[in-house]
Coordinates of C-alpha atoms in Angstrom, one line a residue:
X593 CA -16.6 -11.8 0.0
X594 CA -16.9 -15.6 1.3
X595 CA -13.7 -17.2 1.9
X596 CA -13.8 -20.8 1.6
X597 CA -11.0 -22.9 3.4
X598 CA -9.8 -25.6 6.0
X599 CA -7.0 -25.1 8.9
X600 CA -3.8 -27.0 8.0
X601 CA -2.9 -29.7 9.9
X602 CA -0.5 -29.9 13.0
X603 CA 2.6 -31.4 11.1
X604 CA 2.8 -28.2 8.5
X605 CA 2.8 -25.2 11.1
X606 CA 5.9 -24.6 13.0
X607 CA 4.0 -24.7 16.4
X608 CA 1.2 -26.3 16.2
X609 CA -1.9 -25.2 18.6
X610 CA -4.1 -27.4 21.1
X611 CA -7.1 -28.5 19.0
X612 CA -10.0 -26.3 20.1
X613 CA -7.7 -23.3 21.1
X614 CA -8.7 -19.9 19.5
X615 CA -6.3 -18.6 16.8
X616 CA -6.5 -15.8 14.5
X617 CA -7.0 -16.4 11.0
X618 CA -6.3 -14.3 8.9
X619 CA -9.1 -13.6 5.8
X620 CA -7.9 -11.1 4.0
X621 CA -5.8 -7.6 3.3
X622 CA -7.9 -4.5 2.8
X623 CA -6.6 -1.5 1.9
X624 CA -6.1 0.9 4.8
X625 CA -9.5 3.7 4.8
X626 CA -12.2 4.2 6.6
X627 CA -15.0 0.7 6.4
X628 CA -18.1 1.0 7.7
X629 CA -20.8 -2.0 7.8
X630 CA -18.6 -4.5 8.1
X631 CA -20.7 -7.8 8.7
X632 CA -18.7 -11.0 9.3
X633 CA -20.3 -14.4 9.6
X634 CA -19.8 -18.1 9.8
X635 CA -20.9 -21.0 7.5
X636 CA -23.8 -21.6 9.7
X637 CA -24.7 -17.7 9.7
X638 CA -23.3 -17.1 13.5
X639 CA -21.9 -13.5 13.3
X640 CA -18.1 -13.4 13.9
X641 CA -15.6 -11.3 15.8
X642 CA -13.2 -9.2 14.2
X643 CA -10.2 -8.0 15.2
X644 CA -9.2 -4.5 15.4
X645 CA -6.9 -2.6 12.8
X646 CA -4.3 -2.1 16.2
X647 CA -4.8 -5.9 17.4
X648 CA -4.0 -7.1 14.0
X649 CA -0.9 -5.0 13.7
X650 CA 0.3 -6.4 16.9
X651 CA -0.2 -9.7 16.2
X652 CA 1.1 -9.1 12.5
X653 CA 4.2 -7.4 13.8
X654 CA 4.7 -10.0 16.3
X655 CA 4.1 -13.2 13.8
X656 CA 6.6 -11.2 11.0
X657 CA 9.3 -10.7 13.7
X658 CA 8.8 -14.4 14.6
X659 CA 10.1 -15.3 11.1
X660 CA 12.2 -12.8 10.3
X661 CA 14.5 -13.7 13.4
X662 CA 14.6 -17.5 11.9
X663 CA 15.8 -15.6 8.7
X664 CA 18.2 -13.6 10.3
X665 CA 20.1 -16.4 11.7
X666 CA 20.1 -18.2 8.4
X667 CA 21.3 -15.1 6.3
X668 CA 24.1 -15.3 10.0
X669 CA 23.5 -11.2 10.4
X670 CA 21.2 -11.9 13.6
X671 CA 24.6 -10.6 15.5
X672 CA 23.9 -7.5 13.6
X673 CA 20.1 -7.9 14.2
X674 CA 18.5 -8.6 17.5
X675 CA 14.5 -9.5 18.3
X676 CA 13.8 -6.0 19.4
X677 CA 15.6 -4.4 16.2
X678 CA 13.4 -6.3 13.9
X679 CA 10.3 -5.8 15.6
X680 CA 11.4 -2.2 15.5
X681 CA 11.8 -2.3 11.6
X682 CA 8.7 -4.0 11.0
X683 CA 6.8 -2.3 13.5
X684 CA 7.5 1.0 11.3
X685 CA 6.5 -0.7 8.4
X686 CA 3.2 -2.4 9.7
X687 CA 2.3 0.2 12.5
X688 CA 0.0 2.7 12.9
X689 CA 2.8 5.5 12.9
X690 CA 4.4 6.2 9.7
X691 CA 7.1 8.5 10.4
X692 CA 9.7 5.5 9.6
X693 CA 7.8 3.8 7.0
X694 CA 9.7 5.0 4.2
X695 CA 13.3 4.3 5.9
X696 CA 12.4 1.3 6.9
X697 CA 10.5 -0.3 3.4
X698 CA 13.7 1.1 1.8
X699 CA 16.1 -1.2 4.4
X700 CA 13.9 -4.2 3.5
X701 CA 14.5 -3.8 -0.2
X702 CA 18.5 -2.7 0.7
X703 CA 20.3 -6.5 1.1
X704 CA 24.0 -4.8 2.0
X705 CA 21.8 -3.5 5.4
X706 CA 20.7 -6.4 8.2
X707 CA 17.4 -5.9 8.0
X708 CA 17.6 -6.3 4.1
X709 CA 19.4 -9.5 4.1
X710 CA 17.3 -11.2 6.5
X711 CA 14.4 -10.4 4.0
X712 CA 16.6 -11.3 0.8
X713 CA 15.8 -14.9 0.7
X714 CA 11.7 -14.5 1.3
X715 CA 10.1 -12.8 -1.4
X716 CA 6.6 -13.3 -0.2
X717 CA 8.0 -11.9 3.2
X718 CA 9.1 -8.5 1.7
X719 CA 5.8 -8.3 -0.6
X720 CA 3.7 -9.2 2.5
X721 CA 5.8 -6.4 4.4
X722 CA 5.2 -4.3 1.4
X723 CA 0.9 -4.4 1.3
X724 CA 0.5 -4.0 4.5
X725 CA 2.3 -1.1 4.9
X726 CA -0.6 0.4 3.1
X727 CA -3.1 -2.1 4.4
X728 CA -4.5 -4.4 7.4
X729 CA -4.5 -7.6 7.9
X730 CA -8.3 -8.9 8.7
X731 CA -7.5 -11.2 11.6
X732 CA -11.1 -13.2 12.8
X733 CA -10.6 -15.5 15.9
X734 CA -11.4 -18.8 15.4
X735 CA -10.9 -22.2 17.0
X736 CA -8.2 -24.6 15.9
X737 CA -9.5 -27.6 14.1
X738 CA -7.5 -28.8 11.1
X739 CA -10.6 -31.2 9.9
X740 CA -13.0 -29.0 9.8
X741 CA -14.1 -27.3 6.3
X742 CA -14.8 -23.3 7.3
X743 CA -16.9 -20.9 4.9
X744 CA -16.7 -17.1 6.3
X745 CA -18.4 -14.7 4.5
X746 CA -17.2 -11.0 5.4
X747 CA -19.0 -7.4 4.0
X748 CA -18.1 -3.9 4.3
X749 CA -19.3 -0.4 2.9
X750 CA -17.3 2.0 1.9
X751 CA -18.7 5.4 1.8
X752 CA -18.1 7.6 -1.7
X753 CA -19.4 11.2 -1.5
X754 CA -20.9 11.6 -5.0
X755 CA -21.2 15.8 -4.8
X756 CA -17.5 16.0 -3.8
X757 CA -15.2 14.0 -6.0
X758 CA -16.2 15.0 -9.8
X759 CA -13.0 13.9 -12.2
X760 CA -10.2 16.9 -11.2
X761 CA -7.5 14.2 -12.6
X762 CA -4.8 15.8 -15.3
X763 CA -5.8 15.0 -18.8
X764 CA -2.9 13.0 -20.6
X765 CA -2.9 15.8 -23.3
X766 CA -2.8 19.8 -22.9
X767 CA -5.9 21.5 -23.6
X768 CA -6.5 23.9 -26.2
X769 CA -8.8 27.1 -25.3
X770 CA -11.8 25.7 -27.0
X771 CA -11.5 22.3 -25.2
X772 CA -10.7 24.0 -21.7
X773 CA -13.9 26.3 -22.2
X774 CA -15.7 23.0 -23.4
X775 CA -14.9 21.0 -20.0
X776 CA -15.7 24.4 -18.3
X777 CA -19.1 24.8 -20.0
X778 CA -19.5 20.7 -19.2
X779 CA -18.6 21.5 -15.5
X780 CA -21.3 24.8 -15.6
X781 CA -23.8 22.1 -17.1
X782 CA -23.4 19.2 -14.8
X783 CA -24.0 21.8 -11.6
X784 CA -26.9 22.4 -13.4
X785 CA -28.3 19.1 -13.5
X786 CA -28.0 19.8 -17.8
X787 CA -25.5 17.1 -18.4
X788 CA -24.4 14.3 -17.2
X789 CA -21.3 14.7 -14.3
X790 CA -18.3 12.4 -14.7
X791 CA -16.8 10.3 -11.6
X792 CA -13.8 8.8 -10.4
X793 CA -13.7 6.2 -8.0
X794 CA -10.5 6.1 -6.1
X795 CA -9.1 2.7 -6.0
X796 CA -11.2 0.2 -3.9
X797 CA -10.3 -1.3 -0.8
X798 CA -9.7 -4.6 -2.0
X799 CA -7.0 -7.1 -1.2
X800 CA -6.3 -10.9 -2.6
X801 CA -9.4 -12.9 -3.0
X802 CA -10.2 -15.4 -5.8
X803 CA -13.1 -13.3 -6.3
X804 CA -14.9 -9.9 -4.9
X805 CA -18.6 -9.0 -5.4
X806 CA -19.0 -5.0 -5.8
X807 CA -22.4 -3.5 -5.0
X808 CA -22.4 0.4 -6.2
X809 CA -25.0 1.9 -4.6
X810 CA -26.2 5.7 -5.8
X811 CA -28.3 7.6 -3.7
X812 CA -31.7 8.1 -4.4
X813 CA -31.1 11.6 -6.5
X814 CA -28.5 10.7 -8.7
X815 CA -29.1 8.0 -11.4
X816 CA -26.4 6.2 -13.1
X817 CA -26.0 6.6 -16.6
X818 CA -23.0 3.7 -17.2
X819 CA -20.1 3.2 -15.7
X820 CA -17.0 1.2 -16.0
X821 CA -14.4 -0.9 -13.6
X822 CA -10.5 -0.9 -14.4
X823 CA -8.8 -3.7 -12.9
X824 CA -5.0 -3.5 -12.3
X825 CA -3.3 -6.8 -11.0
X826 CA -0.5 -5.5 -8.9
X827 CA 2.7 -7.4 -8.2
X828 CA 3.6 -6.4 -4.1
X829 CA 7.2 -7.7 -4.5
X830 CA 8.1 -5.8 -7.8
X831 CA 5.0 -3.2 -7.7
X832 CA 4.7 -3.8 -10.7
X833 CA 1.3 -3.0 -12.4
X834 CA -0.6 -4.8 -15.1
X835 CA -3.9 -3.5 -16.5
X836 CA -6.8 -5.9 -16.9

């Protein structure tokens, strides 16, 4: 994925850096499994630190609180909702330990609790909140300089294992006997090598980008007969989910 873009200037971020200072910038959301490969370079093909899934949620839990306290005092309920309770709420949205994540996405959607109605007035808040509580922020360090056009070009893999995931999902119909036996007698036939063996591909870990190149590589054994790609444009604020 190449993401294509120039730092804004001082007088549109709320504290502006020192020009030349390093920053974190972040690229993109990816969903939250296991990457491998991941290659990141610079327009002029210098390789590129990343940040690790732990930094990024501390700095992403830190930059949310930031704003969310400036909300709180605007929606007055920062009496009712101090620095270190909202970086308590959103750390159990955005952390690595789930055990709250449910109570907590369900207080950010709630507006009558403190947490809620700091969030009420910032949709794009709560649907940030939202994706990455199921996702990670790709944070690269980069130096601050507003005029400068950057092109970053970022690559991962993302192991499938072909022999363990054949198509176990629920048909949207019940089977009759003969049609049960068929998909067994398909199953038997695919084992064998006889027939061709159907696949599912969970979703990928993709997040926003104006547009995403997909390499599907199959290993050397198996040959791809044709496959398909379903594309569902979902809304994080509404989760809402449109088909494409």
């Amino acid at each position: 994925m190449t993401v294509d873009f120039t730092l804004p200037p001082p007088d549109r971020l709320l504290v502006a850096p020192p020009r030349g200072e390093q920053i974190a910038v972040p690229l993109h959301i990816l969903a939250d499994v296991p990457l491998t490969g991941v290659d990141l370079v610079s327009e002029d093909g210098c390789p590129l630190p990343l940040l690790t899934t732990a930094e990024a949620a501390d700095l992403s839990i830190s930059g949310i609180a930031s704003i969310l306290a400036v909300l709180a005092v605007r929606a007055r309920v920062d009496h009712l909702l101090d620095g270190e309770a909202i970086a308590r709420e959103v750390g159990a949205i955005v952390g690595r330990d789930k055990t709250r994540r449910g109570e907590a996405l369900g207080a950010a959607d709630d507006p009558s609790t403190a947490f809620g109605a700091a969030l009420a007035s910032s949709t794009p808040l709560r649907a940030l909140l939202r994706d990455l509580s199921h996702s990670t922020l790709t944070l690269v360090p980069l130096a601050y300089e507003p005029d400068r056009r950057r092109v970053v070009k970022i690559a991962w893999d993302w192991p499938f294992y072909w022999r363990r995931h054949a198509d176990t999902r629920p048909t949207p119909y019940p089977l009759t006997p003969e049609s049960e036996r068929a998909r067994r007698t398909g199953a038997v036939l695919a084992f064998l090598g006889w027939s061709d063996t159907p696949l599912a591909i969970g979703d990928l870990p993709f997040g926003w980008a104006r547009s995403t190149h997909v390499e599907l590589g199959a290993p050397a054994d198996v040959e791809l007969h044709s496959a398909c790609l379903t594309l569902s444009q979902r809304d994080p604020a509404t989760c809402a989910c449109t088909d494409a």
